[in-house]
C-alpha atoms as one frame of an Amber mdcrd trajectory, in Angstrom:
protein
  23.684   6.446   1.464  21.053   4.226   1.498  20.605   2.239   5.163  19.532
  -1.209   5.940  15.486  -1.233   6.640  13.717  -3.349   9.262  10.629  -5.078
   9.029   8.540  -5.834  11.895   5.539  -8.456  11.101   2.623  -7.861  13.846
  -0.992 -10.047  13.667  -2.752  -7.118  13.531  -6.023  -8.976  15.244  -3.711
 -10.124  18.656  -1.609  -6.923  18.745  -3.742  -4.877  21.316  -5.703  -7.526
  22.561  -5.080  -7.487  26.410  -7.601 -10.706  27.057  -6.134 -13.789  28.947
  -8.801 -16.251  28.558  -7.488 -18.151  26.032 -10.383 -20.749  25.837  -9.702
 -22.948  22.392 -11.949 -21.930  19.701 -12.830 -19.375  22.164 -15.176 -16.665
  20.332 -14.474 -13.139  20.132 -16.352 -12.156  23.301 -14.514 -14.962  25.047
 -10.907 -14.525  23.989 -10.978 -10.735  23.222  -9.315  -9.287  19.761  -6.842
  -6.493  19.147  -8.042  -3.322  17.003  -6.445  -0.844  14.338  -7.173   1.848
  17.337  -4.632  -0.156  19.956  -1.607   1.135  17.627  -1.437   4.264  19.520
   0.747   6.985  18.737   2.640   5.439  21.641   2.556   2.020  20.537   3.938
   3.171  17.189   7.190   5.566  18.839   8.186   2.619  20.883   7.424  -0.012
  17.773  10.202   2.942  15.552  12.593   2.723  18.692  12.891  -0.705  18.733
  14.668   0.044  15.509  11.912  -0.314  12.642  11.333   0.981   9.857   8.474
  -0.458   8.292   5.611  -2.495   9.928   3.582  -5.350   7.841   0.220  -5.614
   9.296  -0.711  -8.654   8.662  -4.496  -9.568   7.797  -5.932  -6.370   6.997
  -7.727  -7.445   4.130 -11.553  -8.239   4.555 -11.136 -12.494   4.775 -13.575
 -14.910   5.739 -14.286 -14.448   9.207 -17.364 -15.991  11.739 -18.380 -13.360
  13.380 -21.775 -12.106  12.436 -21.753  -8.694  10.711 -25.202  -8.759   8.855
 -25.795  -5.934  10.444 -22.825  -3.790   8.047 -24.516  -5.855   5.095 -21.388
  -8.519   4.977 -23.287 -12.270   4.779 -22.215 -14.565   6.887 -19.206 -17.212
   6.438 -19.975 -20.936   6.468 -17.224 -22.247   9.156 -17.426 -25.380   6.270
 -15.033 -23.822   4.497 -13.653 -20.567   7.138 -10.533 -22.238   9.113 -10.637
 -21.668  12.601 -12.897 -18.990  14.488 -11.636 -15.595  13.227 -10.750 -16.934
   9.924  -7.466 -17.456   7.962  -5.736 -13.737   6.611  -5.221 -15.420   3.545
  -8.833 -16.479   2.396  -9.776 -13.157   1.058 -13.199 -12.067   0.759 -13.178
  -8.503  -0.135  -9.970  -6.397  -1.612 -11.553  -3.302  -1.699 -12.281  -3.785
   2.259 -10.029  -4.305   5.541 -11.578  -6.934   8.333 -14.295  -5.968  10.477
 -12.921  -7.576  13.336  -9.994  -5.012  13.618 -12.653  -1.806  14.015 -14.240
  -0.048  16.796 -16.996   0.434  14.488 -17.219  -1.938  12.155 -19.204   0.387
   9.810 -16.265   2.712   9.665 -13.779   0.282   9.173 -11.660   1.809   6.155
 -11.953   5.456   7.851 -10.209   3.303  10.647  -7.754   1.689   9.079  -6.604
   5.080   6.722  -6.485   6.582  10.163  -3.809   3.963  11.384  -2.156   4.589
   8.176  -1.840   7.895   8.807  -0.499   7.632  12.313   2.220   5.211  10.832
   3.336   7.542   8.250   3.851   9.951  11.905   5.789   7.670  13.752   8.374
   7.727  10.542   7.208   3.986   9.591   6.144   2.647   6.411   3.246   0.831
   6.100   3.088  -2.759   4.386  -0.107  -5.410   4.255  -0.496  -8.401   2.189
  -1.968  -9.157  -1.189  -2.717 -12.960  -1.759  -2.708 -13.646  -6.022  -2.832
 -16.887  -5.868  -6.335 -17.437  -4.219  -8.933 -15.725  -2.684 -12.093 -16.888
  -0.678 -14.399 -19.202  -1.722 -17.266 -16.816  -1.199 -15.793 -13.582  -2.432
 -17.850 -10.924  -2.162 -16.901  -7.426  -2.851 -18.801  -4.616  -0.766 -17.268
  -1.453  -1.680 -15.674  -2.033  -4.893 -14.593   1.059  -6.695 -16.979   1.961
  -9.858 -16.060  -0.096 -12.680 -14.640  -2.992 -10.695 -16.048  -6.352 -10.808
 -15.791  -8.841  -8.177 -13.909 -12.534  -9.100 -15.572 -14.997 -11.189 -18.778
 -12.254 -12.157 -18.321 -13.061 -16.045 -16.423 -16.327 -15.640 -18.217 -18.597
 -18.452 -18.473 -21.547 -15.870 -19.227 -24.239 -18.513 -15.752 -24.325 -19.418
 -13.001 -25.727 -17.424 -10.526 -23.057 -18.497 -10.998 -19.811 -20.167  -8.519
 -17.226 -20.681 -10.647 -15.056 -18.780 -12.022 -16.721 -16.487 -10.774 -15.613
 -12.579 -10.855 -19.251 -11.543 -10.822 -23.071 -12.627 -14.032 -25.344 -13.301
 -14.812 -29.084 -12.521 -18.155 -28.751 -14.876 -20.934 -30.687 -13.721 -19.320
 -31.096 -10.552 -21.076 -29.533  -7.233 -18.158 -28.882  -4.582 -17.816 -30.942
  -1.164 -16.628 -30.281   1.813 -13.696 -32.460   2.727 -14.144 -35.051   5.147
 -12.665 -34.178   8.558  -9.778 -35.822   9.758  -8.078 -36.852  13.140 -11.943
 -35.544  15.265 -11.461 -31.917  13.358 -15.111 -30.474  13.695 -15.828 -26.515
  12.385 -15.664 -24.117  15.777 -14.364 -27.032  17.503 -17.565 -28.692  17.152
 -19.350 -25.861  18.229 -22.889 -25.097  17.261 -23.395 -23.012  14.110 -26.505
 -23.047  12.045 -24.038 -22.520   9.130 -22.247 -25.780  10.215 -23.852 -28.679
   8.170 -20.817 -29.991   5.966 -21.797 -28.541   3.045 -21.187 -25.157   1.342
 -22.776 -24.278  -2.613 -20.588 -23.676  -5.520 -21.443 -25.667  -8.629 -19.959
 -26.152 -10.522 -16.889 -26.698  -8.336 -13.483 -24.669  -8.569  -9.583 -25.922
  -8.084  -8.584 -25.007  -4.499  -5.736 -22.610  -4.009  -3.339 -25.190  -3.813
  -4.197 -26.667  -7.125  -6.137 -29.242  -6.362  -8.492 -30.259  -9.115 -10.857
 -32.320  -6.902 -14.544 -31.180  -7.019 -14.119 -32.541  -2.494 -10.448 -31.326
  -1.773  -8.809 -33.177   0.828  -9.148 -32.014   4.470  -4.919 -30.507   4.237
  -5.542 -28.807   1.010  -6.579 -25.220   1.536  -9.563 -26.087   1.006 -11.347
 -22.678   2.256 -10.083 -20.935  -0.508 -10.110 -21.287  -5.178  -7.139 -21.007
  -7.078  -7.145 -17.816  -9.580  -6.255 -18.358 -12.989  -3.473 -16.155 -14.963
  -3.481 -17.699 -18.176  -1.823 -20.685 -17.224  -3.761 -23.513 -19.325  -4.694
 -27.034 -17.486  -1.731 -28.558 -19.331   0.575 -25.378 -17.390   1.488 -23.816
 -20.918   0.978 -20.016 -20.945  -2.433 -18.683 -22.666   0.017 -14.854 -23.309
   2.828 -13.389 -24.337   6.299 -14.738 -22.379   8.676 -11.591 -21.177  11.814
 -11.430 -23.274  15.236 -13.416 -22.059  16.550  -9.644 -21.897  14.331  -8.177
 -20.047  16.038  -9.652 -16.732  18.467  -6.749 -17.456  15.634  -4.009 -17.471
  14.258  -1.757 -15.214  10.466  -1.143 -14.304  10.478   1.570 -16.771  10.895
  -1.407 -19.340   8.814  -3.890 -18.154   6.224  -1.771 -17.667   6.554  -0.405
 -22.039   6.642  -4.120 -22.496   3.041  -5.131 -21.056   1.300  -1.755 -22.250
  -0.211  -2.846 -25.235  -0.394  -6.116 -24.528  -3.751  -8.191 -24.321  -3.883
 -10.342 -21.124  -5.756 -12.070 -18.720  -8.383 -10.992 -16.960  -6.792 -11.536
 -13.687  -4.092  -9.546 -14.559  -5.958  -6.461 -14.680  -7.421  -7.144 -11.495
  -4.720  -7.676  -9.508  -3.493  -4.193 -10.706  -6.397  -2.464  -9.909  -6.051
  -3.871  -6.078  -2.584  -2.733  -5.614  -3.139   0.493  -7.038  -6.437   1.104
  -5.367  -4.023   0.744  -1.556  -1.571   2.583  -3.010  -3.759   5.622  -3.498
  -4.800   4.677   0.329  -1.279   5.166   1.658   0.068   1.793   1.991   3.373
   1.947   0.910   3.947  -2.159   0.006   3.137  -5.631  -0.169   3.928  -8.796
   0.813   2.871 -11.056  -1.904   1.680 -14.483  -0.514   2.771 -17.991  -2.169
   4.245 -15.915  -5.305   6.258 -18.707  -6.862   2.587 -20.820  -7.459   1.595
 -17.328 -10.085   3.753 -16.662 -13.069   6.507 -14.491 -12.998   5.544 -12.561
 -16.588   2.256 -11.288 -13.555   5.065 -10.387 -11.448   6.778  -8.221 -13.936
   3.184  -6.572 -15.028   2.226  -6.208 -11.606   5.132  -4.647  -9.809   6.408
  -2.711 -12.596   2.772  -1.186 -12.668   3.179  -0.317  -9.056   6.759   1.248
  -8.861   5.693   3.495 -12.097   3.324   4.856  -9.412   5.721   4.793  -6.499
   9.388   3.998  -7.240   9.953   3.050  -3.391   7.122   0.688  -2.973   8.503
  -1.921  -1.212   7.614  -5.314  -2.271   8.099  -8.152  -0.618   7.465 -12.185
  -1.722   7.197 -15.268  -0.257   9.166 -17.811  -2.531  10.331 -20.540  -1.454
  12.075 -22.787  -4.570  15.881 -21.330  -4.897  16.156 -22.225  -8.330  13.160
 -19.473  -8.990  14.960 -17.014  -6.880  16.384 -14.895  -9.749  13.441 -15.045
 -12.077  11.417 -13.526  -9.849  13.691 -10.985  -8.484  15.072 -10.258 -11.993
  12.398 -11.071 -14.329   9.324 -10.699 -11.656  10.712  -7.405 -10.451  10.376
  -7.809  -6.831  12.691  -6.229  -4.453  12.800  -9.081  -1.676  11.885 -12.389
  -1.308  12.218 -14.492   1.775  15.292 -16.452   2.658  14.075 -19.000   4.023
  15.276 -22.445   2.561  18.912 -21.179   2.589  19.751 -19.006   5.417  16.854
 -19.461   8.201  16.766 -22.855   7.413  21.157 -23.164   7.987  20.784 -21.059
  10.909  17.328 -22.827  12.592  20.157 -26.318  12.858  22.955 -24.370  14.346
  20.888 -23.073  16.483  19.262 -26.251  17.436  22.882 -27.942  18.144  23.122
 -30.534  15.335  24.411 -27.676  12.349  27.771 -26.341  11.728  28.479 -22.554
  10.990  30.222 -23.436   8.346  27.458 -23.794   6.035  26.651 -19.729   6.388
  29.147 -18.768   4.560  28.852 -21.023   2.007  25.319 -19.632   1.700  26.514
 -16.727   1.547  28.710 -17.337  -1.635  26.052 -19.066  -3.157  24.097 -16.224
  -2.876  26.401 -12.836  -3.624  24.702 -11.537  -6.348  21.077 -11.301  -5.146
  22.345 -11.217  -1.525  20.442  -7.831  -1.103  17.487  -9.152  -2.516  17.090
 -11.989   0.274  15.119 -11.000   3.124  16.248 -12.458   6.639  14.119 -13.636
   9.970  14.338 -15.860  12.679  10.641 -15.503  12.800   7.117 -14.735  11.143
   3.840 -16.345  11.860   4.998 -19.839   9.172   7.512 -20.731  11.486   7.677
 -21.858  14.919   8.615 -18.941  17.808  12.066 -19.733  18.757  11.136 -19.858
  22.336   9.096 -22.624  21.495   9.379 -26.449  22.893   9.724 -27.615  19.303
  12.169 -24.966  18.306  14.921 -24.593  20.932  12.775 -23.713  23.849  14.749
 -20.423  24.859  14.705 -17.447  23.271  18.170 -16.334  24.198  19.774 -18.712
  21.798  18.113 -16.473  19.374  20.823 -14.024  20.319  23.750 -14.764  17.933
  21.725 -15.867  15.112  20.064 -12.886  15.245  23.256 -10.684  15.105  24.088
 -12.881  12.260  20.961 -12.867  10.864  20.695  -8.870  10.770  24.456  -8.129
  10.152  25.599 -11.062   7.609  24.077  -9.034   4.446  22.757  -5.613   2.969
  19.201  -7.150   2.726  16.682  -5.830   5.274  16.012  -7.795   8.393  12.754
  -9.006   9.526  10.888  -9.676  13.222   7.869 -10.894  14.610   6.146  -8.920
  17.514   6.656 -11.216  20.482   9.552 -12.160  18.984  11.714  -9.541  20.812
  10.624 -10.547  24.331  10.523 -14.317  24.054   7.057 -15.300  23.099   7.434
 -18.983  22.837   3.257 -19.582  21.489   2.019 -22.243  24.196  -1.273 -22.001
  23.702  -3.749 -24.461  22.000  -6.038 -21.835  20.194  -8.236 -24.189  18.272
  -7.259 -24.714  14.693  -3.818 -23.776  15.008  -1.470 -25.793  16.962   0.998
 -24.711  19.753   4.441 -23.729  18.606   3.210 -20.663  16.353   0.645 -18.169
  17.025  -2.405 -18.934  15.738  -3.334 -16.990  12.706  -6.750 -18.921  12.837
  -8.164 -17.676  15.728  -8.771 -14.766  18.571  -6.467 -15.549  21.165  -3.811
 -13.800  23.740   0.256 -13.169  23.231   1.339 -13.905  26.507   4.497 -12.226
  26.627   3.686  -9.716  24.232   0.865  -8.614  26.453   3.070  -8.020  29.333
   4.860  -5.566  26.669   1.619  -3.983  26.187   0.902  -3.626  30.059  -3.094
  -2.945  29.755  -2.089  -0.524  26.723   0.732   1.264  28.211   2.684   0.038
  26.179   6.040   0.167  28.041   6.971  -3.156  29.302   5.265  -2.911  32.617
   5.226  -6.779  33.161   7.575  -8.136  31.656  10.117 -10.392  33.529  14.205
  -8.403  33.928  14.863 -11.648  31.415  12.173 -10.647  29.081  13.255  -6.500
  29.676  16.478  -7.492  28.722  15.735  -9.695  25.711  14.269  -6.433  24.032
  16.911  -4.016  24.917  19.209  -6.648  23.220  17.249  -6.756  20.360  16.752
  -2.814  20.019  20.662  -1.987  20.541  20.796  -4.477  17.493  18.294  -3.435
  15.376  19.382   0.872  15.929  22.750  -0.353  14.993  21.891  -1.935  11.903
  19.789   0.833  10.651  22.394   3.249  10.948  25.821   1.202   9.644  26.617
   2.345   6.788  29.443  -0.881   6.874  26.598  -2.862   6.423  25.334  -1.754
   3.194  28.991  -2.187   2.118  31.516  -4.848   1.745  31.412  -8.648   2.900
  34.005 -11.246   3.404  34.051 -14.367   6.237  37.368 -14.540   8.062  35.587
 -18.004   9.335  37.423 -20.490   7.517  40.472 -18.572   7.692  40.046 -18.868
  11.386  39.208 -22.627  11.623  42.762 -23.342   9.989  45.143 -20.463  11.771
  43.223 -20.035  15.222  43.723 -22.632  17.979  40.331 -22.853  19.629  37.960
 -21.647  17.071  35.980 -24.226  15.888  32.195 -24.752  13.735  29.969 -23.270
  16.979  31.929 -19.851  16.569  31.342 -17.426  13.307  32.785 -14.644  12.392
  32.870 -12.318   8.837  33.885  -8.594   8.131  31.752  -5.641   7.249  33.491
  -2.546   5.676  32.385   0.697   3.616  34.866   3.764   3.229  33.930   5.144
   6.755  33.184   2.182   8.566  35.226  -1.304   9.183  33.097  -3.980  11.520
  34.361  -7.247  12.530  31.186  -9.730  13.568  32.049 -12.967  15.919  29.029
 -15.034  17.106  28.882 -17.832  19.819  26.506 -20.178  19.240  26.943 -22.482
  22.018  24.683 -23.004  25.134  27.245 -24.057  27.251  31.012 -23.451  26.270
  33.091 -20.300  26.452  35.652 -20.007  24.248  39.062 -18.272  24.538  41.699
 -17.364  21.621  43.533 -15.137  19.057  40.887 -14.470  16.571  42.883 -13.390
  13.302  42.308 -10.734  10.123  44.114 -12.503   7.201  46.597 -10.119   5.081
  43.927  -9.462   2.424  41.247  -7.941   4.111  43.656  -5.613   6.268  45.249
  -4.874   2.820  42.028  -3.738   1.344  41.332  -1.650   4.568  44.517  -0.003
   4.159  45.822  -0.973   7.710  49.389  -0.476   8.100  51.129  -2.719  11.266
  50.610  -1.060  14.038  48.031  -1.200  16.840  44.082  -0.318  16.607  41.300
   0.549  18.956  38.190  -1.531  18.854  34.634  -0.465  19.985  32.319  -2.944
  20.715  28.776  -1.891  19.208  26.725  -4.291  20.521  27.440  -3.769  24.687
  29.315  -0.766  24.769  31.686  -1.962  27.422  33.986  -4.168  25.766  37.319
  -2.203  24.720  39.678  -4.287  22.682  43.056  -3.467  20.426  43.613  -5.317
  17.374  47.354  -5.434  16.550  48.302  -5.657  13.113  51.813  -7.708  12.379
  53.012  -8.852   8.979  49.547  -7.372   7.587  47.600  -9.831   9.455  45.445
  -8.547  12.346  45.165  -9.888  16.160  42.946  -9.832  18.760  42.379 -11.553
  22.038  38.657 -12.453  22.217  36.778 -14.163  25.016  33.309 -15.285  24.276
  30.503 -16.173  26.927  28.081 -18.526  25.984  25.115 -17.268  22.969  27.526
 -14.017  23.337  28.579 -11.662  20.034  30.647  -9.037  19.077  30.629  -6.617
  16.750  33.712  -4.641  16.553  34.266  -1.563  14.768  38.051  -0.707  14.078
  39.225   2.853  14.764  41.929   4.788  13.425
């Protein structure tokens, strides 16, 4: 039977970068930078024991960066148009190349990189990076393209504003500006750079990634990178062939008969090529960046091109619109998407004292038949760290939404490194702002480097608070992976609760888990300060389809270990005394 899979996001750049400096805008000498070599085979076996499955190393692909590698033959990055000092990981510059920054030897960088894929595939983890469709860097320049392949934009007949097959968008007879800076923003922090001189040549100009059609984007468009084009005319009508209502019914297999003989876009094809190329590296998925701005007939070429080569490719897509949710799983073929504007963002208010837990399961319901398909986190390097002032400023009310989080469905569960000790992202980096770890620029992981302890990797420094945060999380996240309850059956006994239970009120949660072998019952505190006390009740139907005659059942608590409980079962409905600390959960499993 199939088991749920765990995802754990890392920055590759900060990962192994032991430097405390933390000057803002601080350059790579000053601030340090992590390197494919600091995943040790160490690193990796304590990364699997946390309870992982697959890691997404984020910003592999060769983006605009500042650093000065003219020496490997990569030209240099104008900082007009590069955000921060090491560069966003989703302004890509080269798909046929991973970042220099993250090699010993820059010149060996893809020897490096297959090398960490290889020690990955070891530790008995899956490998995952991204793949950005929807815009690359404004100075793309393939290096090491594969014979045949063409870089972005090569034969793009720029005197049109839209061609079928062009790669990008046009404002003829328009040179591009550089936006004009806003609240004292300066490049490098106003830092000298011979590069830095407010302009940057393209003419004629292209859209920016986030659709903007002005030859000088504004400064909070993403303005360092240019929209590609799939087809999709000016006036957003489709320039190829729309996928069949039935084909949301189909399998790869289909999808991928469908688009065979088809004639489409340029982009299309190159797309394709990328993903295949790092499949026949080792990578063994994506996550596909901003998917819901590229049409979902690309999705259902694209993916169903890459599970044809490997059925378990595991494909993952950042969507945030719910009413797109089942095209893109369905029609677009993806296996996960992230569920963010429905769970995360339910949980995120609970959490921060104003939201009541009876919105989960209405989520929930709302979401039953693509439940599987909805990826959960508390945290990935969007969002702001939980520890953070902004968020709740303590990571251990993290604690019972991330039982819920990881337990509530069949869909995999997702972390951010740091995440498990309590990294709450203090620092001002430079283009990034506190509350989230920059992505922009080098800097340290405070609390994540005590974790790595000068490359030990074994927790050396961190706090008994911090120790214990991470043994909480790992007890989880081993359970998880091994239920097989939790790739079964789901009902919420919440409701149920709030009308029959004296003392259970909208801070408290609780739902059942079940397969044939396995019966769980989940409660969740998510109050700071109160401690509850009372007879938490099965109702009649969920006992019945458990099979439970009356009687009198042991109860082993998962989570701790140490909490022994009986459920008595009168009249068909189940009891049981439960006491709940403060941010404190349960997770029951019902013997015989």
């Amino acid at each position: 039977m199939k088991k749920k899979e765990v995802v754990y996001q890392v920055f590759t750049r900060l990962f192994g970068n032991t430097n405390t400096t933390n000057k803002p805008w601080g350059t790579i000498e000053v601030n340090g930078v992590g390197k494919f070599a600091d995943f040790s085979k160490k690193a990796l076996a304590e990364i699997k024991d946390l309870g992982v499955t697959h890691i997404w190393y984020t910003g592999v692909p060769h983006h605009a960066v500042i650093n000065d590698y003219t020496a490997y033959g990569i030209s240099n990055d104008d900082p007009d148009v590069v955000k921060g000092r090491a560069g966003s990981p989703y302004a890509v510059k080269d798909y046929y190349n991973v970042n220099p920054d993250l090699a010993t030897d820059p010149s060996k960088r893809l020897e490096e990189f297959k090398q960490l894929i290889q020690r990955t595939h070891d530790a008995g983890l899956k490998v995952i990076i991204d793949i950005v469709p929807n815009h690359v860097a404004r100075n793309y320049e393939g290096l090491t393209n594969p014979e045949g392949v063409e870089d972005f934009g090569a034969s793009d007949d720029t005197s049109k504003g839209y061609d079928v097959n062009n790669n990008f968008y046009y404002i003829p007879g328009e040179p591009f500006k550089v936006p004009e800076w806003q609240d004292g923003y300066l490049p490098l922090g106003g830092d000298r750079n011979r590069l830095t001189d407010s302009r940057f040549e393209e003419v004629p100009a292209k859209w920016t990634g986030n659709g903007s059609r002005l030859a000088q984007p504004h400064f909070n468009d993403w303005y360092e990178t240019v929209k590609i084009n799939y087809g999709i005319r000016p006036d957003g009508t489709k320039d190829f062939e729309e996928l069949p209502e039935e084909y949301r019914q189909k399998d790869h297999k289909a999808h991928y008969e469908f688009w065979k003989d088809k004639t489409l876009p340029d982009s299309w094809h190159k797309f394709k090529d990328i993903t295949q190329y790092w499949l026949d590296f080792g990578v063994d998925g994506f996550r596909f960046d901003m998917a819901e701005m590229v049409p979902v007939e690309f999705w259902s070429y694209l993916n169903s091109n890459i599970k044809m080569k490997n059925p378990d490719a595991f494909l993952l897509a950042e969507v945030y619109n719910p009413s797109l949710y089942r095209a893109y799983i369905h029609q677009g073929k993806m296996d996960y998407l992230y569920d963010k504007v429905e769970l995360y963002d339910s949980i995120k208010h609970i959490m921060k004292g104003y939201g009541w837990t009876d919105h989960i399961p209405v989520v929930q319901k709302g979401m039953a038949d693509i439940e599987h398909h909805m990826l959960h986190f508390l945290e990935n390097h969007d969002e702001q760290r939980i520890a953070s002032s902004d968020f709740v400023g303590n990571a251990q009310l993290g604690k019972p939404a991330m039982v819920v989080s990881a337990t509530i469905s069949t869909s995999p569960t997702m972390i951010y490194f740091g995440q498990e000790v309590g990294e709450p992202a203090a620092e001002d980096a430079g283009f990034g702002s506190p509350t989230r770890t920059s992505i922009f620029d080098y800097i340290g992981v405070p609390h994540h480097q005590r974790w790595v302890n000068n490359k030990k990797f074994d927790g050396g420094q961190l706090s008994e608070e911090e120790k214990s945060l991470r043994e909480f999380y790992k007890r989880l996240l081993n359970f998880t992976i091994n239920s097989e309850a939790l790739m079964g059956e789901y009902q919420e006994t919440h409701f149920y609760n709030k009308d029959n239970t004296e003392g259970y009120d909208h801070r408290v949660l609780s739902y059942v888990r079940w397969s044939a072998d396995e019966k769980l019952i989940i409660l969740s505190n998510f109050d700071e300060h109160k401690s509850y006390s009372f007879e938490f009740k099965i109702p009649e139907d969920v006992t019945d389809k458990w099979l439970l005659a009356d009687g009198e059942y042991p109860l082993t608590e998962e989570l701790y270990g140490a909490v022994q409980k009986k459920m008595s079962v009168i009249h068909g409905q189940g009891k049981i005394q439960i006491e709940l600390e403060p941010l404190q959960s349960y997770i029951f499993k019902v013997g015989n």
